[in-house]
Short mmCIF file of C-alpha atoms in Angstrom, two decimals:
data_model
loop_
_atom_site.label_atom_id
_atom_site.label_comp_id
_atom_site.label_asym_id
_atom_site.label_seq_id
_atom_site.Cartn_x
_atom_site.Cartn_y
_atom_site.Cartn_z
CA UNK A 1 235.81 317.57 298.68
CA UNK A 2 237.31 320.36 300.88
CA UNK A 3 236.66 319.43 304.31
CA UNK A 4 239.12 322.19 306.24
CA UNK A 5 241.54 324.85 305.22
CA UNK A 6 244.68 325.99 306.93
CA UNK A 7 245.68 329.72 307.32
CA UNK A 8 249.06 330.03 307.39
CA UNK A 9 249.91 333.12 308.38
CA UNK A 10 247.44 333.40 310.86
CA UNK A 11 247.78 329.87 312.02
CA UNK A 12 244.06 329.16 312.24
CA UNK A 13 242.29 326.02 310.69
CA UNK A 14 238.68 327.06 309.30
CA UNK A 15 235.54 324.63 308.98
CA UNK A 16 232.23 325.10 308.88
CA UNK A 17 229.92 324.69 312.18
CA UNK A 18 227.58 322.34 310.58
CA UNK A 19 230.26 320.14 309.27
CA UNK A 20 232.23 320.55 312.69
CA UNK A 21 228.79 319.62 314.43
CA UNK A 22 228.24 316.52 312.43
CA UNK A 23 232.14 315.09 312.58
CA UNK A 24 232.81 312.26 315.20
CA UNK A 25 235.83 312.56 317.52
CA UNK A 26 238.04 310.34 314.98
CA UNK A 27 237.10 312.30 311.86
CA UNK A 28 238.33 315.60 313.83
CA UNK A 29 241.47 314.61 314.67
CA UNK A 30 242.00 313.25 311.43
CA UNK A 31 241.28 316.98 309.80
CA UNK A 32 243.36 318.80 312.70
CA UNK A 33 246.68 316.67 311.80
CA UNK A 34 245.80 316.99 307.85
CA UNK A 35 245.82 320.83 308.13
CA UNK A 36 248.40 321.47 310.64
CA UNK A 37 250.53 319.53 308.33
CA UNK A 38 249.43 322.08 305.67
CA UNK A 39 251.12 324.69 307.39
CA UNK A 40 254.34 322.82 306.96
CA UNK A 41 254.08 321.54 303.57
CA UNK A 42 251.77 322.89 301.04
CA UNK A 43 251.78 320.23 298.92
CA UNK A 44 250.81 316.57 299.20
CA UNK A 45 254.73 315.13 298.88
CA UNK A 46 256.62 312.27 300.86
CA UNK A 47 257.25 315.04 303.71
CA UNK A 48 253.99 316.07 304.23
CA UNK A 49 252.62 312.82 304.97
CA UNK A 50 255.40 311.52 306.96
CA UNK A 51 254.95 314.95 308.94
CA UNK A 52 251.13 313.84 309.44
CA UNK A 53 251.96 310.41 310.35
CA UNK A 54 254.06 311.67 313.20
CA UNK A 55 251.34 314.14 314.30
CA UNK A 56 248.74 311.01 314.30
CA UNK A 57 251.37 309.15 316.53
CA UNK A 58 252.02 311.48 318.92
CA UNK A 59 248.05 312.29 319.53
CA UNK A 60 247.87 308.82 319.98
CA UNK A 61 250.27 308.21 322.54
CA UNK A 62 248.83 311.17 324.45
CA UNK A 63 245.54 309.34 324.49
CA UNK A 64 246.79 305.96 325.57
CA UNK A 65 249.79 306.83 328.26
CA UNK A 66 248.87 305.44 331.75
CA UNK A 67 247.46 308.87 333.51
CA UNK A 68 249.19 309.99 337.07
CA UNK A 69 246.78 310.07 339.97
CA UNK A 70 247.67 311.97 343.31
CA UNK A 71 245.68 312.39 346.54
CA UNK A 72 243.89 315.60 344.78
CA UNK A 73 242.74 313.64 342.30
CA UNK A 74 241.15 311.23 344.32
CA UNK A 75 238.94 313.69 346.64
CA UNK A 76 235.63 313.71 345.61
CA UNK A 77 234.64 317.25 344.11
CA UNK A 78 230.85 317.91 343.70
CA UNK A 79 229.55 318.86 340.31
CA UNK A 80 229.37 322.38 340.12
CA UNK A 81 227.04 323.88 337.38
CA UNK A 82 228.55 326.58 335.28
CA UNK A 83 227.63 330.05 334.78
CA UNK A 84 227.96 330.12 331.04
CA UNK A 85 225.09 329.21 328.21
CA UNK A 86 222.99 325.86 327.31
CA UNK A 87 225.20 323.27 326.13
CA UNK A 88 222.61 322.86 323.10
CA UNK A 89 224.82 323.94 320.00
CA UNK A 90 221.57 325.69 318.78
CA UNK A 91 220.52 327.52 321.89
CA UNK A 92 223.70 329.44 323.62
CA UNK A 93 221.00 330.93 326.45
CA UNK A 94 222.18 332.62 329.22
CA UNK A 95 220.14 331.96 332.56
CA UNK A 96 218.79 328.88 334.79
CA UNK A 97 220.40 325.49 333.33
CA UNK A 98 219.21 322.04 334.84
CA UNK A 99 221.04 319.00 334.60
CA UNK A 100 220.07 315.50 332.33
CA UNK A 101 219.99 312.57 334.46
CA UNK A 102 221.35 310.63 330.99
CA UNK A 103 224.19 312.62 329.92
CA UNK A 104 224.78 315.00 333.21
CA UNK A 105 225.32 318.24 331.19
CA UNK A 106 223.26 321.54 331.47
CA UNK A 107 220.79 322.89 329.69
CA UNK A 108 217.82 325.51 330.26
CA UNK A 109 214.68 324.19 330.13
CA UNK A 110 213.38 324.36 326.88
CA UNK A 111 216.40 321.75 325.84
CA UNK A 112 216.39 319.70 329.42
CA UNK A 113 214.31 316.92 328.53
CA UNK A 114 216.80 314.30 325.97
CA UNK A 115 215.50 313.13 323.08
CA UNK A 116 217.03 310.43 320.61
CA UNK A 117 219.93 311.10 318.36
CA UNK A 118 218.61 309.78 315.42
CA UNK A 119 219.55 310.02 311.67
CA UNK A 120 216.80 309.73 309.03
CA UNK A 121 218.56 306.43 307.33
CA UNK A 122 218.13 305.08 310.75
CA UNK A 123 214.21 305.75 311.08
CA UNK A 124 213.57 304.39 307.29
CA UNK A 125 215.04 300.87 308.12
CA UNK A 126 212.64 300.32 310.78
CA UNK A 127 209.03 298.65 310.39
CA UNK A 128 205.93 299.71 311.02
CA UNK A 129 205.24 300.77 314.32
CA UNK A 130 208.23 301.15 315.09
CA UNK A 131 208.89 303.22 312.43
CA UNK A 132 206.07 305.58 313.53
CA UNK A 133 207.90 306.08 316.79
CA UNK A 134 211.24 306.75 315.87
CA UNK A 135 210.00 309.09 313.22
CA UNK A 136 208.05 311.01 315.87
CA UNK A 137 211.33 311.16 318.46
CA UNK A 138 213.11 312.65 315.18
CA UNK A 139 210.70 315.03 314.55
CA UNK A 140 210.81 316.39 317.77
CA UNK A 141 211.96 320.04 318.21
CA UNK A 142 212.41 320.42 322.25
CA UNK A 143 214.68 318.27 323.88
CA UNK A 144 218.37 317.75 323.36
CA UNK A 145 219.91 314.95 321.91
CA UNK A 146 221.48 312.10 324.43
CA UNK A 147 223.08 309.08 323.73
CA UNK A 148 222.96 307.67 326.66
CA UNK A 149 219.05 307.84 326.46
CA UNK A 150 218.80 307.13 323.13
CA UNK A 151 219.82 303.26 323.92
CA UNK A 152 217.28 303.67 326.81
CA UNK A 153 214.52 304.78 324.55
CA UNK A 154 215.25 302.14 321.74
CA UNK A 155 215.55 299.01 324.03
CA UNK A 156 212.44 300.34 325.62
CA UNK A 157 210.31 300.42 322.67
CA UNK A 158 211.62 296.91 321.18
CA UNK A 159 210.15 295.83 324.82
CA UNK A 160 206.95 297.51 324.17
CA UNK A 161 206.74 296.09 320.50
CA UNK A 162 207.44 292.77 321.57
CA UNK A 163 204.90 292.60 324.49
CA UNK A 164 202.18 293.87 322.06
CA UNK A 165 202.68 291.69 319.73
CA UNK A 166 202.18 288.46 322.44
CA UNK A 167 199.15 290.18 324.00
CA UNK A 168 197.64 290.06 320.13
CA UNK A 169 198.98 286.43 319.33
CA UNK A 170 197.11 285.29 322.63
CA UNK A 171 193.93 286.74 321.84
CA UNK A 172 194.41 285.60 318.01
CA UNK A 173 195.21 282.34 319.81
CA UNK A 174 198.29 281.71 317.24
CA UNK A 175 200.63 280.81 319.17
CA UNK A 176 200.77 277.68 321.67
CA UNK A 177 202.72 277.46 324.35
CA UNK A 178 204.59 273.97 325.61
CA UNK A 179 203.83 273.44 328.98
CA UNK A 180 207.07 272.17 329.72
CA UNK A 181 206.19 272.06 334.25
CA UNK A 182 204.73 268.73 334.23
CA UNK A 183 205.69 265.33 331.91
CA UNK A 184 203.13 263.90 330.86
CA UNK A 185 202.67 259.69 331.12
CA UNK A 186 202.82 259.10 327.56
CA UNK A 187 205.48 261.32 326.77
CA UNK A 188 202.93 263.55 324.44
CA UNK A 189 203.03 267.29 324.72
CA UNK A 190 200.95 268.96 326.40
CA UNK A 191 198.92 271.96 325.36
CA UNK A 192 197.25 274.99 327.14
CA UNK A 193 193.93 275.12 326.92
CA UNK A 194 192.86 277.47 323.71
CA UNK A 195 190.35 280.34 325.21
CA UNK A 196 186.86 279.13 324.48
CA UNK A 197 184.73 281.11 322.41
CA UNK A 198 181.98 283.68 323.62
CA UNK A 199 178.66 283.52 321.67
CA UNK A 200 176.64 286.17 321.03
CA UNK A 201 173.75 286.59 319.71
CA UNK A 202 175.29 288.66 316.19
CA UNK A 203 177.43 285.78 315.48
CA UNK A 204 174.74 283.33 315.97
CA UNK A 205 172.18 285.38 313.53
CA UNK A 206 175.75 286.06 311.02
CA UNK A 207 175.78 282.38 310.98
CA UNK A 208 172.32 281.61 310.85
CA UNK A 209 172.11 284.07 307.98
CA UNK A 210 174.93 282.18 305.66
CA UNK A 211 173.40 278.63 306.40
CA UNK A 212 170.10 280.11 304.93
CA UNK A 213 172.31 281.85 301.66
CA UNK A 214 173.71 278.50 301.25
CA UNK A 215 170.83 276.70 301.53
CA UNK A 216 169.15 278.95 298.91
CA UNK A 217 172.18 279.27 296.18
CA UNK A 218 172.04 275.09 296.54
CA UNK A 219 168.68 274.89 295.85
CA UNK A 220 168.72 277.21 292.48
CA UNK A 221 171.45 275.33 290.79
CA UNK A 222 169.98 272.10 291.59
CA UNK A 223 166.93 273.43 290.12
CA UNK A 224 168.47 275.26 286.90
CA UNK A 225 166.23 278.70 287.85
CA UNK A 226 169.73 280.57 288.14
CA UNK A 227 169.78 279.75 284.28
CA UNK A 228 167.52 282.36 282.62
CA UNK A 229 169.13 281.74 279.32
CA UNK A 230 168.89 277.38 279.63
CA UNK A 231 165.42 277.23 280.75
CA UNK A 232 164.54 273.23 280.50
CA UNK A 233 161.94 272.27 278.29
CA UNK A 234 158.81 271.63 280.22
CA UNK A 235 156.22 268.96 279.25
CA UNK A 236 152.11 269.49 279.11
CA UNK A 237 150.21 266.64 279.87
CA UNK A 238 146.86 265.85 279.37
CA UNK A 239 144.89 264.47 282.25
CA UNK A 240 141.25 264.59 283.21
CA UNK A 241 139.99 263.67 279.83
CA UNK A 242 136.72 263.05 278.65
CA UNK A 243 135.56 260.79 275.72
CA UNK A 244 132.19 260.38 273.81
CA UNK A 245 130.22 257.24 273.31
CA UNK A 246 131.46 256.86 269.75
CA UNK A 247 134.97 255.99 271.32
CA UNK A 248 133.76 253.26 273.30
CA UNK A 249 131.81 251.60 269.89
CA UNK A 250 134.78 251.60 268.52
CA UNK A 251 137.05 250.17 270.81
CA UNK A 252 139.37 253.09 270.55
CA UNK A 253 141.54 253.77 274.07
CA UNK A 254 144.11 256.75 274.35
CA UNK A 255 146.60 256.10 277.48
CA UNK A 256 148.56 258.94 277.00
CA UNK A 257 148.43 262.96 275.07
CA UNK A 258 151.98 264.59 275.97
CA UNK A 259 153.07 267.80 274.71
CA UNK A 260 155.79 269.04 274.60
CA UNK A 261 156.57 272.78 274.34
CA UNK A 262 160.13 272.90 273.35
CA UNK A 263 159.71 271.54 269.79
CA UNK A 264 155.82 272.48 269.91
CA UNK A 265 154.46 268.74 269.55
CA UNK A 266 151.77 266.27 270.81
CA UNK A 267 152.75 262.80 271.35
CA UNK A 268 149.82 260.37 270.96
CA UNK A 269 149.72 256.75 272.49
CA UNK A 270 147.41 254.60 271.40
CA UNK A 271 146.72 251.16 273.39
CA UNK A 272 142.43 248.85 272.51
CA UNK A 273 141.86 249.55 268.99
CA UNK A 274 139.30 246.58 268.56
CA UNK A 275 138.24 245.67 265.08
CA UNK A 276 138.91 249.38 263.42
CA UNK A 277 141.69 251.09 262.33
CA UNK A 278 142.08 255.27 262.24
CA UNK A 279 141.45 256.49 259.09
CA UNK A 280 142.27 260.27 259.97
CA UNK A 281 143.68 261.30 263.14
CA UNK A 282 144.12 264.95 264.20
CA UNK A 283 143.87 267.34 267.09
CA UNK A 284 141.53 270.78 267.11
CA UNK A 285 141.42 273.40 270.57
CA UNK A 286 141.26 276.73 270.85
CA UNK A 287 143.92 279.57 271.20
CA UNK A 288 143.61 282.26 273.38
CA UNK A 289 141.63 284.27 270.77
CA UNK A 290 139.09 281.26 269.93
CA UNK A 291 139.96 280.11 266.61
CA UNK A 292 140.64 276.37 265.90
CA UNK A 293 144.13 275.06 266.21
CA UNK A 294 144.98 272.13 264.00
CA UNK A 295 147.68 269.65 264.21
CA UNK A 296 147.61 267.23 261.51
CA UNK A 297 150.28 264.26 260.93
CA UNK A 298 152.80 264.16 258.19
CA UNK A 299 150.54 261.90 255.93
CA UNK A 300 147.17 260.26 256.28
CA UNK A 301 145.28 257.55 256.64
CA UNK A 302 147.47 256.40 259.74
CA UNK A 303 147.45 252.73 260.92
CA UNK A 304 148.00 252.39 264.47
CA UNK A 305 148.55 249.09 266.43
CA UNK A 306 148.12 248.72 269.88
CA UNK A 307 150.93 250.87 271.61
CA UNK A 308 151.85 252.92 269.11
CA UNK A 309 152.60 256.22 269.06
CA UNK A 310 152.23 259.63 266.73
CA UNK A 311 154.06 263.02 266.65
CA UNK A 312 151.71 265.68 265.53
CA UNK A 313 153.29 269.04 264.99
CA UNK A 314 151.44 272.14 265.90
CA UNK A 315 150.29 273.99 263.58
CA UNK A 316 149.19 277.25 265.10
CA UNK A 317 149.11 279.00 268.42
CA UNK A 318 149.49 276.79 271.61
CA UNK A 319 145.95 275.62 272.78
CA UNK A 320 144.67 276.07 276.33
CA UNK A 321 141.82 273.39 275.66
CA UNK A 322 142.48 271.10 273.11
CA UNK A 323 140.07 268.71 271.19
CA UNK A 324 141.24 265.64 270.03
CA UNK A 325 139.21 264.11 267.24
CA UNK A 326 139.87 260.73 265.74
CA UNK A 327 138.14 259.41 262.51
CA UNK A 328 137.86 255.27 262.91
CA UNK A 329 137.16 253.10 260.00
CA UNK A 330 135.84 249.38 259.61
CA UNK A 331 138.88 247.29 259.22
CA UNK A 332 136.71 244.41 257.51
CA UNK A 333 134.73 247.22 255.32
CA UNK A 334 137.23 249.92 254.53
CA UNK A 335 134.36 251.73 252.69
CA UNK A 336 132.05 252.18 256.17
CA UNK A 337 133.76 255.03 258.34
CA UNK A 338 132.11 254.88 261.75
CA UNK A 339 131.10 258.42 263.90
CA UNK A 340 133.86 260.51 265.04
CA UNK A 341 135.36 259.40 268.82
CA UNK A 342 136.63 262.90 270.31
CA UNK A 343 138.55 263.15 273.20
CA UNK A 344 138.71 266.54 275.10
CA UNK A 345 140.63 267.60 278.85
CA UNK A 346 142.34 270.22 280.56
CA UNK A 347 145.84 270.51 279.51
CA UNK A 348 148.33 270.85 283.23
CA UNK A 349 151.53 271.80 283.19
CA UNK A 350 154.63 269.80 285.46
#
């Protein structure tokens, strides 16, 4: 890529302002002795560069010989400022020009104030905040760039950045200092102090508040009620009951009428049967409507022994007061069938 160009019959070297304005001091001298050799040799050959090696030398050794100081040179001569225009490359006004306390050049005063010379690679290494910042100093549009007060600026906010950053970790209380000013007997470190907490009464209520969620999600899945789909079966027992005289002739004593509601089933136990044996034994109630209910065993004629017991499956609707009827027979005279003993109760549910 074309950087410069060399007019040789005018003996002029052209570039472009921007490019000019964006070139460091090396990369300028570099061009000058690449074109001036141009005017010499137009092509690229042996001469050319040894030409532009000696040009390089020579600009070299004016830079580097030891400079001649005389009496005049020593006087001190007070910084004049000059009549001509801003030194901003963008500006060029004419008029009153003030003087940077950074750099010590002139400007007017929409371009006295320095700003950072920044590039954009520059601002997108950075991390947030920081990045913020040196995004807003590049964004600026008064101001002139300074170097000088660019490594003011930068070393200033790292400062800043670094100060925030402990002011945070002690009120985080994340970091912990060593208290290195007095040894300690044991030879154990010793710790500052974290800052206690301050209560108030929000946090005390926010607490308060999650003890009481707890308490309550605990409770439902220890009772199964957060389980709408795997409700437990729940028994019905019979207590309370009632029996008529016929039961007491007989001998006949119930301890226990369980039902059961996830299969739908009484469970009869069965404990003084005396001298008779059941013949028939079956359950009537009503239903909510106030038609009889029957639940019959799987065969008759049941014999039943002291603590026995007998599954009888429901045969219609659930009953809210059942009936239960049993049918005892003479176990020396299976031909006489005594009275029917009927239990009845109110059926609870636990």
């Amino acid at each position: 890529m074309e950087i410069a160009h060399a007019h040789v019959d005018m003996g002029l070297v052209c570039i472009s302002r921007g490019r000019l304005e964006s070139m460091g001091l090396g990369e300028i001298k570099e061009t000058a002795t690449h074109e001036v050799s141009h005017m010499i040799y137009a092509d690229h050959g042996t001469e050319f560069h040894r030409t532009k090696n000696k040009s390089s030398l020579m600009i070299w050794h004016q830079s580097h010989e030891p400079p001649v100081l005389s009496e005049e040179d020593l006087r001190k001569i007070a910084l004049r400022k000059p009549k001509g225009t801003c030194n901003e490359l963008s500006c060029k006004r004419r008029g009153k020009l003030k003087t940077c306390e950074y750099c010590k050049r002139f400007f007017c005063e929409t371009h006295a104030k320095p700003r950072m010379a920044l590039i954009l690679n520059q601002v997108n290494r950075e991390k947030e905040p920081m990045r913020s910042k040196l995004e807003k100093e590049y964004r600026r549009g008064d101001g002139h760039p300074d170097y000088q007060f660019t490594q003011f600026r930068w070393q200033r906010l790292e400062d800043e950045e670094t100060e925030t950053n402990e002011i945070f970790d002690t009120f985080l209380d994340k970091s912990k200092k060593i208290d290195y000013r007095s040894k300690p007997s044991n030879n154990r470190r010793s710790w500052e102090s974290p800052v206690p907490k301050r209560w108030s009464w929000k946090m005390l209520f926010k607490q308060a508040t999650l003890v009481l969620a707890a308490t309550a999600i605990y409770i439902a899945i220890s009772s199964g009620s957060w389980m709408p789909n795997e409700r437990e079966p729940q028994t019905t027992l019979l207590f309370n009951t009632t029996r008529s005289p016929t039961c007491d002739q007989a001998g006949l004593t119930l301890t226990s009428v369980v039902y059961n509601e996830q299969n739908n089933s009484f469970v009869v136990t069965v404990a003084n049967i005396g001298i008779l044996d059941l013949a028939n034994f079956w359950i009537k109630g009503f239903d909510p409507i106030g038609s009889y209910a029957v639940l019959t065993p799987p065969d008759s004629d049941v014999i039943l022994v002291p603590g026995d017991t007998r599954d009888f499956v429901l045969q219609g609707p659930f009953v809210l007061q059942p009936i239960i009827q049993l049918q005892a027979m003479n176990q020396q005279c299976p031909q006489i069938v005594s009275n029917v003993c009927t239990y009845s109760g109110t059926v609870y549910s636990c």
